[in-house]
mmCIF file of C-alpha atoms in Angstrom:
data_model
loop_
_atom_site.group_PDB
_atom_site.id
_atom_site.type_symbol
_atom_site.label_atom_id
_atom_site.label_comp_id
_atom_site.label_asym_id
_atom_site.label_seq_id
_atom_site.Cartn_x
_atom_site.Cartn_y
_atom_site.Cartn_z
ATOM 1 C CA ASN A 16 130.148 129.010 28.654
ATOM 2 C CA ALA A 17 126.497 129.063 29.774
ATOM 3 C CA GLY A 18 126.844 128.960 33.593
ATOM 4 C CA VAL A 19 123.364 129.014 35.147
ATOM 5 C CA THR A 20 120.444 129.175 32.728
ATOM 6 C CA GLN A 21 116.872 129.970 33.774
ATOM 7 C CA THR A 22 113.706 129.758 31.732
ATOM 8 C CA PRO A 23 111.355 131.447 31.183
ATOM 9 C CA LYS A 24 112.602 135.013 31.684
ATOM 10 C CA PHE A 25 109.086 136.408 32.013
ATOM 11 C CA ARG A 26 105.740 134.841 32.772
ATOM 12 C CA ILE A 27 102.268 136.018 33.708
ATOM 13 C CA LEU A 28 100.066 133.581 35.581
ATOM 14 C CA LYS A 29 96.475 133.671 36.716
ATOM 15 C CA ILE A 30 95.649 132.922 40.341
ATOM 16 C CA GLY A 31 95.486 129.167 40.869
ATOM 17 C CA GLN A 32 97.542 128.221 37.825
ATOM 18 C CA SER A 33 100.645 126.077 38.096
ATOM 19 C CA MET A 34 104.014 126.390 36.451
ATOM 20 C CA THR A 35 107.608 125.263 36.649
ATOM 21 C CA LEU A 36 110.656 127.515 36.517
ATOM 22 C CA GLN A 37 113.536 125.669 34.949
ATOM 23 C CA CYS A 38 117.158 125.974 36.041
ATOM 24 C CA THR A 39 120.191 124.187 34.684
ATOM 25 C CA GLN A 40 123.913 124.648 35.330
ATOM 26 C CA ASP A 41 126.911 123.305 33.445
ATOM 27 C CA MET A 42 129.595 123.852 36.101
ATOM 28 C CA ASN A 43 129.132 120.497 37.848
ATOM 29 C CA HIS A 44 128.216 122.270 41.083
ATOM 30 C CA ASN A 45 126.696 120.147 43.815
ATOM 31 C CA TYR A 46 124.871 123.012 45.507
ATOM 32 C CA MET A 47 121.894 124.706 43.883
ATOM 33 C CA TYR A 48 119.467 127.308 45.217
ATOM 34 C CA TRP A 49 116.285 129.157 44.446
ATOM 35 C CA TYR A 50 115.914 132.714 45.723
ATOM 36 C CA ARG A 51 113.175 135.258 45.283
ATOM 37 C CA GLN A 52 113.644 139.002 45.325
ATOM 38 C CA ASP A 53 110.795 141.329 46.160
ATOM 39 C CA PRO A 54 111.054 145.099 45.617
ATOM 40 C CA GLY A 55 113.236 146.746 48.267
ATOM 41 C CA MET A 56 114.063 143.402 49.815
ATOM 42 C CA GLY A 57 117.072 141.175 49.750
ATOM 43 C CA LEU A 58 117.118 137.760 48.191
ATOM 44 C CA LYS A 59 115.240 135.213 50.263
ATOM 45 C CA LEU A 60 116.046 131.531 49.995
ATOM 46 C CA ILE A 61 113.150 129.318 48.931
ATOM 47 C CA TYR A 62 114.774 125.891 48.592
ATOM 48 C CA TYR A 63 118.238 124.529 48.177
ATOM 49 C CA SER A 64 119.899 121.258 47.250
ATOM 50 C CA VAL A 65 123.306 119.907 48.241
ATOM 51 C CA GLY A 66 123.297 117.209 45.586
ATOM 52 C CA ALA A 67 121.144 115.051 43.342
ATOM 53 C CA GLY A 68 118.252 113.562 45.273
ATOM 54 C CA ILE A 69 118.675 115.919 48.261
ATOM 55 C CA THR A 70 116.599 119.046 48.792
ATOM 56 C CA ASP A 71 115.775 121.183 51.797
ATOM 57 C CA LYS A 72 113.652 124.179 52.726
ATOM 58 C CA GLY A 73 114.983 127.684 52.992
ATOM 59 C CA GLU A 74 113.420 130.771 54.590
ATOM 60 C CA VAL A 75 110.258 131.002 52.437
ATOM 61 C CA PRO A 76 109.321 127.534 51.058
ATOM 62 C CA ASN A 77 105.523 127.725 51.330
ATOM 63 C CA GLY A 78 103.761 127.451 47.989
ATOM 64 C CA TYR A 79 106.754 125.927 46.198
ATOM 65 C CA ASN A 80 108.204 122.528 45.482
ATOM 66 C CA VAL A 81 111.521 121.399 44.050
ATOM 67 C CA SER A 82 113.204 118.261 42.833
ATOM 68 C CA ARG A 83 116.806 117.415 41.991
ATOM 69 C CA SER A 84 117.060 114.306 39.867
ATOM 70 C CA THR A 85 120.350 115.304 38.218
ATOM 71 C CA THR A 86 123.346 117.427 39.193
ATOM 72 C CA GLU A 87 122.556 119.869 36.380
ATOM 73 C CA ASP A 88 118.839 120.588 36.883
ATOM 74 C CA PHE A 89 116.889 122.116 39.747
ATOM 75 C CA PRO A 90 113.325 123.035 38.724
ATOM 76 C CA LEU A 91 111.045 125.098 40.972
ATOM 77 C CA ARG A 92 107.329 124.325 40.880
ATOM 78 C CA LEU A 93 104.488 126.637 41.848
ATOM 79 C CA GLU A 94 101.358 124.548 42.330
ATOM 80 C CA LEU A 95 98.628 127.135 42.999
ATOM 81 C CA ALA A 96 99.891 130.562 42.048
ATOM 82 C CA ALA A 97 98.973 133.440 44.369
ATOM 83 C CA PRO A 98 99.562 137.190 43.988
ATOM 84 C CA SER A 99 102.060 136.993 46.862
ATOM 85 C CA GLN A 100 104.296 134.934 44.581
ATOM 86 C CA THR A 101 104.750 137.832 42.191
ATOM 87 C CA SER A 102 108.496 138.306 42.329
ATOM 88 C CA VAL A 103 111.789 137.890 40.518
ATOM 89 C CA TYR A 104 113.205 134.411 40.968
ATOM 90 C CA PHE A 105 116.900 133.628 40.836
ATOM 91 C CA CYS A 106 118.496 130.239 40.566
ATOM 92 C CA ALA A 107 122.086 129.885 41.740
ATOM 93 C CA SER A 108 124.734 127.232 42.115
ATOM 94 C CA SER A 109 127.993 126.840 43.982
ATOM 95 C CA TYR A 110 130.705 124.397 44.949
ATOM 96 C CA GLY A 111 129.594 124.837 48.550
ATOM 97 C CA VAL A 112 128.007 127.651 50.504
ATOM 98 C CA SER A 113 130.082 128.089 53.618
ATOM 99 C CA THR A 114 133.029 129.591 51.777
ATOM 100 C CA GLY A 115 131.927 129.659 48.180
ATOM 101 C CA GLU A 116 130.459 132.326 45.980
ATOM 102 C CA LEU A 117 127.133 131.734 44.308
ATOM 103 C CA PHE A 118 126.746 131.854 40.535
ATOM 104 C CA PHE A 119 123.368 133.259 39.587
ATOM 105 C CA GLY A 120 121.141 132.965 36.571
ATOM 106 C CA GLU A 121 119.645 136.060 34.963
ATOM 107 C CA GLY A 122 116.358 135.740 36.796
ATOM 108 C CA SER A 123 112.739 134.945 35.967
ATOM 109 C CA ARG A 124 110.139 137.659 36.478
ATOM 110 C CA LEU A 125 106.812 136.159 37.484
ATOM 111 C CA THR A 126 103.559 138.091 37.788
ATOM 112 C CA VAL A 127 100.438 136.504 39.254
ATOM 113 C CA LEU A 128 97.195 138.304 38.473
ATOM 114 C CA ASP B 3 114.050 138.168 60.935
ATOM 115 C CA GLN B 4 116.500 140.075 58.832
ATOM 116 C CA GLN B 5 119.929 138.846 59.830
ATOM 117 C CA VAL B 6 121.778 140.955 57.273
ATOM 118 C CA LYS B 7 120.895 144.626 56.997
ATOM 119 C CA GLN B 8 121.832 147.322 54.559
ATOM 120 C CA ASN B 9 120.275 150.455 55.941
ATOM 121 C CA SER B 10 121.058 152.760 53.036
ATOM 122 C CA PRO B 11 118.847 152.037 50.022
ATOM 123 C CA SER B 12 120.852 154.365 47.809
ATOM 124 C CA LEU B 13 124.155 156.201 47.548
ATOM 125 C CA SER B 14 125.314 158.774 45.023
ATOM 126 C CA VAL B 15 128.977 159.731 44.567
ATOM 127 C CA GLN B 16 131.054 161.655 42.082
ATOM 128 C CA GLU B 17 133.337 159.826 39.695
ATOM 129 C CA GLY B 18 136.824 159.475 41.146
ATOM 130 C CA ARG B 19 135.673 159.744 44.761
ATOM 131 C CA ILE B 20 135.337 156.961 47.298
ATOM 132 C CA SER B 21 132.127 154.947 47.639
ATOM 133 C CA ILE B 22 131.462 153.357 51.037
ATOM 134 C CA LEU B 23 128.672 150.825 51.335
ATOM 135 C CA ASN B 24 127.740 149.509 54.753
ATOM 136 C CA CYS B 25 126.267 146.282 56.067
ATOM 137 C CA ASP B 26 125.329 145.051 59.540
ATOM 138 C CA TYR B 27 124.552 141.531 60.678
ATOM 139 C CA THR B 28 123.025 140.046 63.788
ATOM 140 C CA ASN B 29 123.971 136.370 63.668
ATOM 141 C CA SER B 30 127.304 135.785 65.412
ATOM 142 C CA MET B 31 127.538 132.371 63.719
ATOM 143 C CA PHE B 32 128.223 133.970 60.346
ATOM 144 C CA ASP B 33 131.849 133.530 59.423
ATOM 145 C CA TYR B 34 132.006 134.340 55.732
ATOM 146 C CA PHE B 35 130.851 137.542 54.113
ATOM 147 C CA LEU B 36 130.446 138.445 50.489
ATOM 148 C CA TRP B 37 129.489 141.373 48.307
ATOM 149 C CA TYR B 38 127.568 140.915 45.108
ATOM 150 C CA LYS B 39 126.923 143.428 42.365
ATOM 151 C CA LYS B 40 123.756 143.464 40.292
ATOM 152 C CA TYR B 41 122.972 145.279 37.078
ATOM 153 C CA PRO B 42 119.360 145.644 35.863
ATOM 154 C CA ALA B 43 117.907 142.539 34.207
ATOM 155 C CA GLU B 44 120.900 140.452 35.247
ATOM 156 C CA GLY B 45 121.605 138.090 38.104
ATOM 157 C CA PRO B 46 123.908 139.150 40.944
ATOM 158 C CA THR B 47 127.610 138.540 40.369
ATOM 159 C CA PHE B 48 130.226 137.946 43.024
ATOM 160 C CA LEU B 49 132.496 140.892 43.774
ATOM 161 C CA ILE B 50 134.610 140.249 46.853
ATOM 162 C CA SER B 51 134.517 138.240 50.074
ATOM 163 C CA ILE B 52 136.096 138.099 53.486
ATOM 164 C CA SER B 53 136.478 135.400 56.086
ATOM 165 C CA SER B 54 135.844 136.166 59.737
ATOM 166 C CA ILE B 55 139.483 135.475 60.554
ATOM 167 C CA LYS B 56 140.445 138.594 58.614
ATOM 168 C CA ASP B 57 139.537 142.231 59.032
ATOM 169 C CA LYS B 58 140.387 143.415 55.530
ATOM 170 C CA ASN B 59 140.480 142.032 52.020
ATOM 171 C CA GLU B 60 141.500 144.002 48.972
ATOM 172 C CA ASP B 61 141.019 143.355 45.276
ATOM 173 C CA GLY B 62 142.007 146.187 42.998
ATOM 174 C CA ARG B 63 139.700 149.140 43.576
ATOM 175 C CA PHE B 64 137.533 147.154 45.997
ATOM 176 C CA THR B 65 138.259 146.652 49.690
ATOM 177 C CA VAL B 66 136.036 144.988 52.248
ATOM 178 C CA PHE B 67 136.481 145.714 55.963
ATOM 179 C CA LEU B 68 135.078 143.526 58.710
ATOM 180 C CA ASN B 69 134.514 144.632 62.305
ATOM 181 C CA LYS B 70 133.415 141.510 64.147
ATOM 182 C CA SER B 71 132.857 143.176 67.490
ATOM 183 C CA ALA B 72 130.446 145.619 65.883
ATOM 184 C CA LYS B 73 129.023 142.987 63.503
ATOM 185 C CA HIS B 74 129.639 145.417 60.687
ATOM 186 C CA LEU B 75 131.261 145.274 57.307
ATOM 187 C CA SER B 76 131.818 147.818 54.629
ATOM 188 C CA LEU B 77 132.795 147.890 50.972
ATOM 189 C CA HIS B 78 135.064 150.673 49.760
ATOM 190 C CA ILE B 79 135.393 151.463 46.065
ATOM 191 C CA VAL B 80 138.261 153.765 45.175
ATOM 192 C CA PRO B 81 138.192 155.465 42.762
ATOM 193 C CA SER B 82 134.532 155.118 41.843
ATOM 194 C CA GLN B 83 133.694 154.839 38.148
ATOM 195 C CA PRO B 84 130.368 155.288 36.324
ATOM 196 C CA GLY B 85 130.453 151.569 35.448
ATOM 197 C CA ASP B 86 130.248 150.824 39.170
ATOM 198 C CA SER B 87 126.657 152.087 39.176
ATOM 199 C CA ALA B 88 124.633 149.050 40.256
ATOM 200 C CA VAL B 89 122.871 147.519 43.240
ATOM 201 C CA TYR B 90 125.256 146.035 45.785
ATOM 202 C CA PHE B 91 124.159 143.197 48.041
ATOM 203 C CA CYS B 92 125.878 142.160 51.216
ATOM 204 C CA ALA B 93 125.617 138.440 52.047
ATOM 205 C CA ALA B 94 126.688 136.204 54.906
ATOM 206 C CA SER B 95 126.975 132.509 55.575
ATOM 207 C CA GLY B 96 128.240 130.173 58.281
ATOM 208 C CA VAL B 97 130.000 126.827 58.374
ATOM 209 C CA ASP B 98 127.032 125.132 59.972
ATOM 210 C CA ASN B 99 124.341 126.337 57.641
ATOM 211 C CA ASN B 100 123.692 125.651 54.019
ATOM 212 C CA ASP B 101 122.168 128.922 53.033
ATOM 213 C CA MET B 102 123.428 132.405 52.387
ATOM 214 C CA ARG B 103 121.549 135.414 53.788
ATOM 215 C CA PHE B 104 121.334 138.640 51.829
ATOM 216 C CA GLY B 105 120.750 142.268 52.697
ATOM 217 C CA ALA B 106 118.196 144.389 50.861
ATOM 218 C CA GLY B 107 120.826 146.026 48.676
ATOM 219 C CA THR B 108 122.190 149.530 48.166
ATOM 220 C CA ARG B 109 121.831 151.241 44.809
ATOM 221 C CA LEU B 110 125.070 153.038 43.974
ATOM 222 C CA THR B 111 125.061 155.798 41.383
ATOM 223 C CA VAL B 112 128.404 157.179 40.263
ATOM 224 C CA LYS B 113 128.026 160.492 38.474
ATOM 225 C CA PRO B 114 130.500 161.528 35.745
#
């Protein structure tokens, strides 16, 4: 059982480059999230989605875009990479957030040089 | 603003003893609290949760206590085992919001 799968696991980008972090889940969860974790900091929510076709901003959305065309997939796009986006990115899914646990992927470590 | 705070970045305990991890929150609208455990190079995994209508929830060696008046919760691990060595995140959410807020984490080391 795959759960939440993120790709790639590691990536190095140059300033100004673009890339997409892929996330897919096979649990038929409606809710999906993207978090970033910086050293010594908690996870900060970038974007979330409550269902296909619906997305909304979290705490730190600047510099990112998302789409949710299917229940399974929730890609995160970085349009113009900046050093401040160097972080570990986690995708997660859940049945619902108010009382539900989140299921996380293994993370994607992104370095922008 | 950091609505969920874990003020101890690290904690070291001896195997077999109790581990107590603490968490404070500022948003009185939070009504559901969770603890996640994270090993290196893995995503966080759910450990235990508690609703604001309770003050204690127990699951095996893990117990979470909630003090709403103090806006404080704690995770007790008894007895601690070396396999418990990980980073523990406290998280909180509310009925009216669609996101979950996390603390900065506490790295627990259990020494044999």
